[in-house]
PDB file of C-alpha atoms in Angstrom:
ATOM      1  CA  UNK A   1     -12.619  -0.499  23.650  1.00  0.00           C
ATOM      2  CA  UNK A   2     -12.843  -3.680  21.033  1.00  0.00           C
ATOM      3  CA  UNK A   3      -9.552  -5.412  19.516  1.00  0.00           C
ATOM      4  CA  UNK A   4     -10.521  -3.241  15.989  1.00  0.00           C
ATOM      5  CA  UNK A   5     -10.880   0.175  18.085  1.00  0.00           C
ATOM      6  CA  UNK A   6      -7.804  -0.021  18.937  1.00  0.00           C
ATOM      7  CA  UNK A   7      -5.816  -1.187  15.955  1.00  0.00           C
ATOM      8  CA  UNK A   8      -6.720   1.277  14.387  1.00  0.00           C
ATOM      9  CA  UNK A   9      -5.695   3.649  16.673  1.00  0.00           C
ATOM     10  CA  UNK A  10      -2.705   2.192  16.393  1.00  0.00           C
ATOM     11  CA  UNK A  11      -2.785   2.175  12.256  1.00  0.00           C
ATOM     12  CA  UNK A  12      -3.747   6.032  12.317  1.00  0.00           C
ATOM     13  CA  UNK A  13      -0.266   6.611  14.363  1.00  0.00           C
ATOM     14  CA  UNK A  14       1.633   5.013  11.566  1.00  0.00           C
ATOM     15  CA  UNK A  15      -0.356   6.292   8.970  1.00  0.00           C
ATOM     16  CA  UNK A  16      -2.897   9.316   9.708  1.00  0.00           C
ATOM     17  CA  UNK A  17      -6.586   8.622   7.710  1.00  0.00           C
ATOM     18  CA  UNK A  18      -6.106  12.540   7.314  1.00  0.00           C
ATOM     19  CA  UNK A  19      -3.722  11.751   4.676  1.00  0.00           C
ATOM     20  CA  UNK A  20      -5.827   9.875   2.586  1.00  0.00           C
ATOM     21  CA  UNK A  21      -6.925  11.187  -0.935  1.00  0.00           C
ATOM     22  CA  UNK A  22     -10.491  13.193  -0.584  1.00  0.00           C
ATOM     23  CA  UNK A  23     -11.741  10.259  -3.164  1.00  0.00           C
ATOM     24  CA  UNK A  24     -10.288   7.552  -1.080  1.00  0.00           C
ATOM     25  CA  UNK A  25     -12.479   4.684   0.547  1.00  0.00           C
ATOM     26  CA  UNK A  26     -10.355   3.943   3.464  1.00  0.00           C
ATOM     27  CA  UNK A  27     -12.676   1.761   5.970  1.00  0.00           C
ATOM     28  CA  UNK A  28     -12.658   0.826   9.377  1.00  0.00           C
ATOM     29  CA  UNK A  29     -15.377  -2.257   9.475  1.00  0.00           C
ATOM     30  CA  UNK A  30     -15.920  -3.309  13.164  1.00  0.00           C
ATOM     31  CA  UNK A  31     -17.833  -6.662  12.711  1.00  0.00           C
ATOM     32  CA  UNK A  32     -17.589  -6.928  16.437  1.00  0.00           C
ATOM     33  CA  UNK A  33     -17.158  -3.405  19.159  1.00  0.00           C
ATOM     34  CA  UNK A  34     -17.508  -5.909  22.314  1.00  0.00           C
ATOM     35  CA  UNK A  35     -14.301  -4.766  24.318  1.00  0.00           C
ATOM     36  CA  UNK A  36     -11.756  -7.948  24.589  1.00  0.00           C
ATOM     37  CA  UNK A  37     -13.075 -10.226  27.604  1.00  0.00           C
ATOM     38  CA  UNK A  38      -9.294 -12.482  27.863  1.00  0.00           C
ATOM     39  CA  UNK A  39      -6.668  -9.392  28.132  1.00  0.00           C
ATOM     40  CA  UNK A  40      -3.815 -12.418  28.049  1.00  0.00           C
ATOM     41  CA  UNK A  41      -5.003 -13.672  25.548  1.00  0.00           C
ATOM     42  CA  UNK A  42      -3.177 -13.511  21.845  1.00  0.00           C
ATOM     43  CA  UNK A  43      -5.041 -11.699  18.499  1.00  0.00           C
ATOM     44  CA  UNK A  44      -4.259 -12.521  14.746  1.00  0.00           C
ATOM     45  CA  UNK A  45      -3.683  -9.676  12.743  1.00  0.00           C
ATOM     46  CA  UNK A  46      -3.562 -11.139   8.981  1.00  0.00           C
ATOM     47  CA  UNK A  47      -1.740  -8.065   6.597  1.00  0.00           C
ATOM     48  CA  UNK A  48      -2.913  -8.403   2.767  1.00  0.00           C
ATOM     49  CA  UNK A  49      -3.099  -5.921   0.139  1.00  0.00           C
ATOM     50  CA  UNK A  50      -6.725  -7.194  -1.365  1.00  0.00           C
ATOM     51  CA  UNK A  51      -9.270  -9.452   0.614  1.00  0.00           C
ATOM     52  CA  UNK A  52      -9.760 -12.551  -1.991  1.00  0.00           C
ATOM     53  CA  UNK A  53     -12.267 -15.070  -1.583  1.00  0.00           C
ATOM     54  CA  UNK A  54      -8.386 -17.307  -1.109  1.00  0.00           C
ATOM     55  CA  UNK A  55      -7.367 -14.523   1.398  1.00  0.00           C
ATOM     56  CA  UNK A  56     -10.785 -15.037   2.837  1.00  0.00           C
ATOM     57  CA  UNK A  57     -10.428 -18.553   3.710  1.00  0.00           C
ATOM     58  CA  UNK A  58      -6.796 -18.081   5.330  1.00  0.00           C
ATOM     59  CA  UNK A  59      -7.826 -15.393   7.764  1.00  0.00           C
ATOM     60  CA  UNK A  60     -10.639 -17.916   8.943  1.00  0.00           C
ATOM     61  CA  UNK A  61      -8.161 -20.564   9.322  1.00  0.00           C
ATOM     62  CA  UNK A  62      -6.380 -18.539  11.262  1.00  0.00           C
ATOM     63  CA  UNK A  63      -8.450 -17.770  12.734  1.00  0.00           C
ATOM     64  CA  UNK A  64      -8.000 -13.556  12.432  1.00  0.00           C
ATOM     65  CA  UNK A  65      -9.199 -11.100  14.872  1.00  0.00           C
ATOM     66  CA  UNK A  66      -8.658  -8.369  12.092  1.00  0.00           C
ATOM     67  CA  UNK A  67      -7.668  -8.356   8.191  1.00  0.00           C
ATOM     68  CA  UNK A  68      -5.540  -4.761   7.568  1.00  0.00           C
ATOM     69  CA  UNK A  69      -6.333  -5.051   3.711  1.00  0.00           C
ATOM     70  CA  UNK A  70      -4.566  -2.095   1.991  1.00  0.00           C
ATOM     71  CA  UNK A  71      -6.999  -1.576  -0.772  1.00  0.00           C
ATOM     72  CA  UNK A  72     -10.709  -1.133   0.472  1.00  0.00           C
ATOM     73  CA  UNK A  73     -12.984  -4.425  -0.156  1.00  0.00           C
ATOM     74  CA  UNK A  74     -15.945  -1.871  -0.472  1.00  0.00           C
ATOM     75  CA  UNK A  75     -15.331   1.406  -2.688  1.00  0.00           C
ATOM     76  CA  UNK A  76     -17.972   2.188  -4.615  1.00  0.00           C
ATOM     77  CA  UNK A  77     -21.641   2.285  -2.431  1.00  0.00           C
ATOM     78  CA  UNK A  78     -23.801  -1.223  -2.329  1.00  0.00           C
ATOM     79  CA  UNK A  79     -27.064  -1.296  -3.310  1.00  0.00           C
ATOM     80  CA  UNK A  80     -27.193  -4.707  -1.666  1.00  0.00           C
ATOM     81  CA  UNK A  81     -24.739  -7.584  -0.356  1.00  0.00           C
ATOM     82  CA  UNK A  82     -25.567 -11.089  -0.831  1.00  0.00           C
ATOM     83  CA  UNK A  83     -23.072 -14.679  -0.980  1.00  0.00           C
ATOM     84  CA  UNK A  84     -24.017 -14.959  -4.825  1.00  0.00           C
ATOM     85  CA  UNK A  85     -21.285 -12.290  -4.983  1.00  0.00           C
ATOM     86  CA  UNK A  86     -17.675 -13.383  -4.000  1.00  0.00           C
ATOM     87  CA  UNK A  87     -16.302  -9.958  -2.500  1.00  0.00           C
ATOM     88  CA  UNK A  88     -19.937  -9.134  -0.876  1.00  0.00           C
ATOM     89  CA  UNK A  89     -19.376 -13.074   0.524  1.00  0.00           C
ATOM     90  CA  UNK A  90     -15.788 -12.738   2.122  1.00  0.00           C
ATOM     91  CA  UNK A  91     -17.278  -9.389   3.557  1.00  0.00           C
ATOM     92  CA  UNK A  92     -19.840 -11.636   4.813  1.00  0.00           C
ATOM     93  CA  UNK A  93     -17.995 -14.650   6.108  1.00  0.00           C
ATOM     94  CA  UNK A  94     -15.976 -12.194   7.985  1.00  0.00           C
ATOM     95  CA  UNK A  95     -18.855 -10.686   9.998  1.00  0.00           C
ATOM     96  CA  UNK A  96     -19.953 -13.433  10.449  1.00  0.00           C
ATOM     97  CA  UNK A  97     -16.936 -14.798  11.954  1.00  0.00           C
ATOM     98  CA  UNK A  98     -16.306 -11.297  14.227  1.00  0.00           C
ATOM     99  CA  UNK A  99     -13.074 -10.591  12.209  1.00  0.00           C
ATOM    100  CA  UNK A 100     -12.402  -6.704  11.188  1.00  0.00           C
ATOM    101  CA  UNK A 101     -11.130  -4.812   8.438  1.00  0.00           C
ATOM    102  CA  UNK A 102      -9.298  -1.671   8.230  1.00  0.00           C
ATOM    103  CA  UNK A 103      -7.904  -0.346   4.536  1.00  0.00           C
ATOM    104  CA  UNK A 104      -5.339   2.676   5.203  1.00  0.00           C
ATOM    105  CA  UNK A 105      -5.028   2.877   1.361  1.00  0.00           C
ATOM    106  CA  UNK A 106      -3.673   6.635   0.201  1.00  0.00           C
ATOM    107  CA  UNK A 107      -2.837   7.516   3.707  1.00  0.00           C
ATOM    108  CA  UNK A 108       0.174   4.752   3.866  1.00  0.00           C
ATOM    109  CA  UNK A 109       0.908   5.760   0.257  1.00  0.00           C
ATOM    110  CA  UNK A 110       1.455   9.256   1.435  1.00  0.00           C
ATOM    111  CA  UNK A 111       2.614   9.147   5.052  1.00  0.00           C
ATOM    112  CA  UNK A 112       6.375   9.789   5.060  1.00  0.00           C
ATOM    113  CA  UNK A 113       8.445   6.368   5.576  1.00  0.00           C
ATOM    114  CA  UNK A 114       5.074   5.153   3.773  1.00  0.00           C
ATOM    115  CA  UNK A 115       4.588   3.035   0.466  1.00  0.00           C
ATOM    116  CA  UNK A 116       5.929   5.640  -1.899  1.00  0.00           C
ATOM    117  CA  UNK A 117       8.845   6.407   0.200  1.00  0.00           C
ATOM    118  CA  UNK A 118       9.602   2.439   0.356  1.00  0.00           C
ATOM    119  CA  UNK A 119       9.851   2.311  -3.658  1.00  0.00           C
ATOM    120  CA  UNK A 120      12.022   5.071  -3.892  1.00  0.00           C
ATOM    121  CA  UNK A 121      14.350   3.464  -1.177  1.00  0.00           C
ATOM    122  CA  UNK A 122      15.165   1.057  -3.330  1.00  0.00           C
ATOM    123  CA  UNK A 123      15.933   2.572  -6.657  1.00  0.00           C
ATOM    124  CA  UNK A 124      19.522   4.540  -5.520  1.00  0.00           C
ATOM    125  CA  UNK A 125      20.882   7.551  -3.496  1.00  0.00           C
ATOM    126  CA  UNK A 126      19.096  10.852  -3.713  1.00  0.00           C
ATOM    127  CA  UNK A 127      16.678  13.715  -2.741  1.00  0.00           C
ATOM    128  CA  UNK A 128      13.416  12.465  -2.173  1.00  0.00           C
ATOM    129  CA  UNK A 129      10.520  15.235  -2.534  1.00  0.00           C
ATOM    130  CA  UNK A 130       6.986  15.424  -2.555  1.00  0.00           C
ATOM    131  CA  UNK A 131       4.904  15.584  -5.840  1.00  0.00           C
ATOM    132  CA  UNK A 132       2.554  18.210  -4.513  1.00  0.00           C
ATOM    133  CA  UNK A 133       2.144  20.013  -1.464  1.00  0.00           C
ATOM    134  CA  UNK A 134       2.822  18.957   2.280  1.00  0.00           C
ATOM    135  CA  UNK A 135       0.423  17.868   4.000  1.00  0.00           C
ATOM    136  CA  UNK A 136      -0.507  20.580   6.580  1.00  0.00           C
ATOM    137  CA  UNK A 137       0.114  17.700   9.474  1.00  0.00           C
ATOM    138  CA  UNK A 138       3.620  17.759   8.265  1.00  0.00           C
ATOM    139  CA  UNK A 139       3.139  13.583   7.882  1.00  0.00           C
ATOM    140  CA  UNK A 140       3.403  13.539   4.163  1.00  0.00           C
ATOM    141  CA  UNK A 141       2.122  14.203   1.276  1.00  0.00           C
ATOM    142  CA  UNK A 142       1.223  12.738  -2.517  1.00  0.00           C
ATOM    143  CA  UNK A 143       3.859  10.962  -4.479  1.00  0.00           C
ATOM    144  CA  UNK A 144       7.768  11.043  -4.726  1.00  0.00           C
ATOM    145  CA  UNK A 145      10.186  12.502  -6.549  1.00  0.00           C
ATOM    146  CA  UNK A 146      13.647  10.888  -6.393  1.00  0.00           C
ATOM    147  CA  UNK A 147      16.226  13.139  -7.531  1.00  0.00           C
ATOM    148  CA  UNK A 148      19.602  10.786  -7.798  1.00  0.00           C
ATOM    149  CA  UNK A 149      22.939  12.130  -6.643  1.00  0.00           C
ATOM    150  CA  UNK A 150      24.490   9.931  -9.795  1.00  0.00           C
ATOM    151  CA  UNK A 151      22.431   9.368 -13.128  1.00  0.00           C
ATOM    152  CA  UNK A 152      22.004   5.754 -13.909  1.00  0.00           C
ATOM    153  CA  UNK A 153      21.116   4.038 -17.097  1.00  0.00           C
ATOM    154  CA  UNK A 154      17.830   2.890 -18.177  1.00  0.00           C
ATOM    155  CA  UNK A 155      18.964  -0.883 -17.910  1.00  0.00           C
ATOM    156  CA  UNK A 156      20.276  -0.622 -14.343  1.00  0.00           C
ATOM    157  CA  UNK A 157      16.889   1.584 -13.161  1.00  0.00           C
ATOM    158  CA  UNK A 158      14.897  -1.736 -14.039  1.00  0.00           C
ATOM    159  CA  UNK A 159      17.283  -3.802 -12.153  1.00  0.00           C
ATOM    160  CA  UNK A 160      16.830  -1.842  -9.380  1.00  0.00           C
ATOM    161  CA  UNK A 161      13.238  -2.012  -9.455  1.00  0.00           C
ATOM    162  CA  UNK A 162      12.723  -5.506 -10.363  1.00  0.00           C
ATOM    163  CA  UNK A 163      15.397  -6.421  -7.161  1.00  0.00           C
ATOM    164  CA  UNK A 164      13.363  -4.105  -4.851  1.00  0.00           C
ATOM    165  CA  UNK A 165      10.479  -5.437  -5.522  1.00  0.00           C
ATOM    166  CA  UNK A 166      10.993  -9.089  -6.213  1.00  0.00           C
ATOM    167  CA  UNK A 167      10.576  -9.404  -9.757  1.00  0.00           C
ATOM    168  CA  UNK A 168      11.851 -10.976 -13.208  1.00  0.00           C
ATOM    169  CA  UNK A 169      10.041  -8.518 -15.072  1.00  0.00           C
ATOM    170  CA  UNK A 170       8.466  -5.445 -15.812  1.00  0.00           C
ATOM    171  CA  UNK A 171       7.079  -3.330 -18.596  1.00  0.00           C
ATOM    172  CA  UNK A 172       9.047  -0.534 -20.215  1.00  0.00           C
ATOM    173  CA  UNK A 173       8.161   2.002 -22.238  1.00  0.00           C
ATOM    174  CA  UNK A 174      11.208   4.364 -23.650  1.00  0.00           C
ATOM    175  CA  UNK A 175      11.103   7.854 -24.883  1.00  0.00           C
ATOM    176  CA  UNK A 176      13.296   8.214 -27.894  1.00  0.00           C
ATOM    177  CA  UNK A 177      15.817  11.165 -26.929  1.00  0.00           C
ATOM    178  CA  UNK A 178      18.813   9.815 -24.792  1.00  0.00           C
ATOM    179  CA  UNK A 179      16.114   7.568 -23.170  1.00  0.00           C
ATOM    180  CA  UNK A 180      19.205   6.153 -20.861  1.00  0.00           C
ATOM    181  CA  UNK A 181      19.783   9.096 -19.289  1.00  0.00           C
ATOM    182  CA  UNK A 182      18.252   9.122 -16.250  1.00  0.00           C
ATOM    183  CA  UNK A 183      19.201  11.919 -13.648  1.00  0.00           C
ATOM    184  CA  UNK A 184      15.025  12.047 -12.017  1.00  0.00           C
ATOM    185  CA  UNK A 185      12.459   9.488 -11.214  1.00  0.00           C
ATOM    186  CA  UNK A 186       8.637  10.182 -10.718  1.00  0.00           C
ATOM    187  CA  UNK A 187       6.796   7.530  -8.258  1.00  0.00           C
ATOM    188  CA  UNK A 188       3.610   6.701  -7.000  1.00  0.00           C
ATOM    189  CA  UNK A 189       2.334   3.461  -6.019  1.00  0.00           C
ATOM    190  CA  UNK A 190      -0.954   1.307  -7.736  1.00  0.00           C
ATOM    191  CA  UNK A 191      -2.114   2.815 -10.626  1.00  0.00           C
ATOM    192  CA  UNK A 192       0.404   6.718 -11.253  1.00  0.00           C
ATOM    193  CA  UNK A 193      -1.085   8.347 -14.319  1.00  0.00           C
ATOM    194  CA  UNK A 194      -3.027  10.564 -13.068  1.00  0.00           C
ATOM    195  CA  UNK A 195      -0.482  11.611 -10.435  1.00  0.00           C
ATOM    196  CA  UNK A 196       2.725  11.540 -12.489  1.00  0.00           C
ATOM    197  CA  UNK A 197       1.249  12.944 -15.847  1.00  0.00           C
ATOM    198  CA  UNK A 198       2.745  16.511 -16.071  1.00  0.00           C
ATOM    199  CA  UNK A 199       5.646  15.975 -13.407  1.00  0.00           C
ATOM    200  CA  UNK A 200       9.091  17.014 -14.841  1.00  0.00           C
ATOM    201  CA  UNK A 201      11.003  13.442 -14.125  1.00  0.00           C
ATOM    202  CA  UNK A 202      13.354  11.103 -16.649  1.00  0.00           C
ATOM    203  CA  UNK A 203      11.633   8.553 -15.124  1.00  0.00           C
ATOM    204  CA  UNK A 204       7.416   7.565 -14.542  1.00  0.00           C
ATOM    205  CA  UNK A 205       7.520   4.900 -11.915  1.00  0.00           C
ATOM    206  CA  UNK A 206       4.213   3.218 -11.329  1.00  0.00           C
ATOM    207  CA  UNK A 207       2.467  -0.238 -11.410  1.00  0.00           C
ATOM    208  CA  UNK A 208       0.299   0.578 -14.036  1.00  0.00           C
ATOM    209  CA  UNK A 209      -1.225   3.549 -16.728  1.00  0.00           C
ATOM    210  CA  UNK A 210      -3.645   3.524 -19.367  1.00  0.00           C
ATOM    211  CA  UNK A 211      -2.567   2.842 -22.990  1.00  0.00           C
ATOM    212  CA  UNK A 212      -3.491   6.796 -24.037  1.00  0.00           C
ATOM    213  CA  UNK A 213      -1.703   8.067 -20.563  1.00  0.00           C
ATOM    214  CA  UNK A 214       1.378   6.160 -21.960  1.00  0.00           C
ATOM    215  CA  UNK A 215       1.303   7.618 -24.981  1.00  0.00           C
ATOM    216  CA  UNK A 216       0.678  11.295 -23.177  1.00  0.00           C
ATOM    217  CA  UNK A 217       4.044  10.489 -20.921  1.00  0.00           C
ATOM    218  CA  UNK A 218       6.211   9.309 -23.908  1.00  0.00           C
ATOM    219  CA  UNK A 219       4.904  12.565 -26.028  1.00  0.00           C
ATOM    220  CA  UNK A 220       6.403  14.531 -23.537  1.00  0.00           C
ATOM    221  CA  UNK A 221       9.884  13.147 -23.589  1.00  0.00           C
ATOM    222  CA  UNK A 222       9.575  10.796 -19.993  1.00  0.00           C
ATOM    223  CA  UNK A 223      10.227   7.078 -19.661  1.00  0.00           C
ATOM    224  CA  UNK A 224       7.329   4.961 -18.326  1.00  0.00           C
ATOM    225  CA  UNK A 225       8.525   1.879 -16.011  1.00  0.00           C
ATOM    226  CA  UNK A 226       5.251  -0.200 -14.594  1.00  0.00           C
ATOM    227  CA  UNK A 227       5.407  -3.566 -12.364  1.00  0.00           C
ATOM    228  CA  UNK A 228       1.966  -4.029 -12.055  1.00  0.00           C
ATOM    229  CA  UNK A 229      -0.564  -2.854 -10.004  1.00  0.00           C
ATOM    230  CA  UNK A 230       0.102  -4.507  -6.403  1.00  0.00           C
ATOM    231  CA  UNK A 231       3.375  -5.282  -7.356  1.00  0.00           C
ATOM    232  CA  UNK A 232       4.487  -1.609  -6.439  1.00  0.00           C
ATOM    233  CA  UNK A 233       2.438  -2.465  -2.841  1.00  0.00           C
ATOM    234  CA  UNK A 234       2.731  -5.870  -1.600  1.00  0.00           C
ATOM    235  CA  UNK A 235       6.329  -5.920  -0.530  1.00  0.00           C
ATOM    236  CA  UNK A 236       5.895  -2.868   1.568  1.00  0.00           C
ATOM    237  CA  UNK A 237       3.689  -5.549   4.054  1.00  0.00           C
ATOM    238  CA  UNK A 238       7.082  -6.888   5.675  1.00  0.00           C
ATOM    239  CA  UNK A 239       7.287  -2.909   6.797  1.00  0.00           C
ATOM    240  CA  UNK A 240       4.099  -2.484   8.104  1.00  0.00           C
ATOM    241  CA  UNK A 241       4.528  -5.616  10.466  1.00  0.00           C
ATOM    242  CA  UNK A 242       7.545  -4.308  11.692  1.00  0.00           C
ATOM    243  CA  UNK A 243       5.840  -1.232  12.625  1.00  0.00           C
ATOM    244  CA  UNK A 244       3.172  -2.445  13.804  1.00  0.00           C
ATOM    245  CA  UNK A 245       4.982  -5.032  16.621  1.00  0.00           C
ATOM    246  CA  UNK A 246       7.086  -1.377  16.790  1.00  0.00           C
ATOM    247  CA  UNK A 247       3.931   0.204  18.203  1.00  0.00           C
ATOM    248  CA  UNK A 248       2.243  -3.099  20.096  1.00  0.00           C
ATOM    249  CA  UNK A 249       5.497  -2.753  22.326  1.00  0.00           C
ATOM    250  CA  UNK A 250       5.225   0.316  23.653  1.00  0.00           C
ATOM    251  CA  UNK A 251       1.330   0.777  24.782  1.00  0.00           C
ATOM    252  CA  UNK A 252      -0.013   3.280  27.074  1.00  0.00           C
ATOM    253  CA  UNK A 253      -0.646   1.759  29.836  1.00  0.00           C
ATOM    254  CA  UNK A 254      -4.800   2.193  29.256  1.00  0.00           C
ATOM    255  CA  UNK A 255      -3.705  -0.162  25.830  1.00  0.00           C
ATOM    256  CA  UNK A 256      -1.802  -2.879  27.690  1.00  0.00           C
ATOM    257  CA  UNK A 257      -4.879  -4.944  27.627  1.00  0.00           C
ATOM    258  CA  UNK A 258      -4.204  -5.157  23.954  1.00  0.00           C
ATOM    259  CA  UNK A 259      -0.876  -5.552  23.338  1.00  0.00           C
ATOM    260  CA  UNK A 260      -0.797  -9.025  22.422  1.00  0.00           C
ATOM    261  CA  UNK A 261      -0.641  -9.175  18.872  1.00  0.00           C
ATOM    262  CA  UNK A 262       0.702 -12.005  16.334  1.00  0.00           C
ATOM    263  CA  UNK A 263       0.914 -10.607  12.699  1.00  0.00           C
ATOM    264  CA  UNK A 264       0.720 -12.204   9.738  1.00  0.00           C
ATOM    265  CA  UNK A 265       1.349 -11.305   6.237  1.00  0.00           C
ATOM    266  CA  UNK A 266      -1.112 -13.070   3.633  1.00  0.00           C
ATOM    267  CA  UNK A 267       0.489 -16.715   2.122  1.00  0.00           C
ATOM    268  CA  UNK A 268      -2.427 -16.255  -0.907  1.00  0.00           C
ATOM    269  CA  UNK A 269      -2.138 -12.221  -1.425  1.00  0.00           C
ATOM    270  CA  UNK A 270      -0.910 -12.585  -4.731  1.00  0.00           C
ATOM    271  CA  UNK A 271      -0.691  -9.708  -7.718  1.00  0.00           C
ATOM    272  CA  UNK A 272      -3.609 -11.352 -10.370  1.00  0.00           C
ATOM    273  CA  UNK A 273      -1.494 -11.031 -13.760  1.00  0.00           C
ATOM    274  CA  UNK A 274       1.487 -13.545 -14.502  1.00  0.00           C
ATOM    275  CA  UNK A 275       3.910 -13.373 -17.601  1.00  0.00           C
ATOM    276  CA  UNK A 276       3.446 -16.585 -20.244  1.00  0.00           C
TER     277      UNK A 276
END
């Protein structure tokens, strides 16, 4: 079995690819399957949430056996790849250099203890349900709704948020009836309308929505709070490394030949957008 093989067995334990969205890319790209020759011998993992031509250059440094990039470098189909192209030439430089990629995507979104479960850890106490069915694996399911045992104020919702996830701002948009009243919170991670449009909440919690899906939330009587795309994303990566060296310690015994592992989370993963 190669080094990629069997992360991602090891990803689909945390998070199950049978969770993922039906229009989900998720990828598994084995540049190399040769099975490990030096079983002592220590791989790089490098955690990012998007494979930059920046993020590119630090897994080589490394150097990386494997890139776990949460969004998929490849999502819509190639006609060709070619270096003229800066995501077709990390892809490249990567093969080239034997170093894999896996993109869980929607399945760590969904998976319970997942991404969306993360962001609603950190806004307050409360029930925490799924926005649509179960999953039929019982692992999860699409989106959250947090449901707070003691309603909270606009103003000290984006506190929350902005503590949780490391920031000095965010974007709010407020519905004009008792807009401070917030009892319910709608969340999904990346980019929500789609999701959240229609869900009874106080609250739409996302990184980002489109100007006319703002305007369809706020029409309805719900708050929109967005922190940018990744922003909802990237400091979820601390979680996955702790699960991952979580699952690296206890290896069957067929695995142990892999369990030497050294993660690293991404120094130039960085969301694209700043404030001015």
């Amino acid at each position: 079995m190669s080094f990629a093989r069997y992360v991602s067995k090891v990803m689909d334990r945390i998070a199950p690819l049978t969770l993922a969205e039906t229009w989900d890319n998720f990828l598994l790209k084995c540049a190399t399957e040769a099975p490990c020759q030096n079983q002592r011998a220590t791989q790089s993992i490098l955690l990012t949430v998007d494979l930059t031509t920046r993020v590119t250059k630090e897994a080589l440094s490394l150097p990386a056996s494997m890139i776990i990039a949460y969004h998929p470098p490849i999502f819509k189909p190639l006609s060709a790849i070619t270096l003229s192209n800066p995501l077709q030439a990390s892809l490249l430089h990567c093969a080239a250099a034997g170093i894999s990629i896996y993109s869980p995507h929607t399945a760590l979104d969904s998976v319970y203890e997942g991404i969306n479960d993360w962001l609603a850890s950190g806004l307050g106490e409360g029930r925490v349900d799924l926005i649509g069915d179960e999953h039929p694996s019982r692992r999860g399911g699409p989106g959250r709704l947090l449901k707070l045992d003691e309603k909270i104020t606009m103003a000290g919702l984006q506190e929350r948020a902005k503590k949780h996830l490391g920031l000095t701002q965010l974007q709010v948009a407020l519905r004009t009836d008792n807009p401070n009243d917030v009892h319910s919170v709608a969340i999904c991670a990346g980019s929500g309308g789609s999701m959240l449009l229609g869900v009874e909440a106080d609250v739409y919690f996302t990184g980002e929505m489109s100007h006319h899906e703002i305007l369809a939330a706020l029409a309805t009587g719900k708050n929109v709070m967005l922190c940018g795309h990744t922003n909802t994303e990237r400091g979820y990566l601390p979680v996955l490394a702790s699960k991952l060296n979580a699952e690296f310690a206890k290896v069957e015994d067929h695995e142990k030949g892999f369990g030497k592992a050294s993660i690293h989370i991404s120094q130039e993963d960085r969301h694209p957008l700043d404030f001015v």
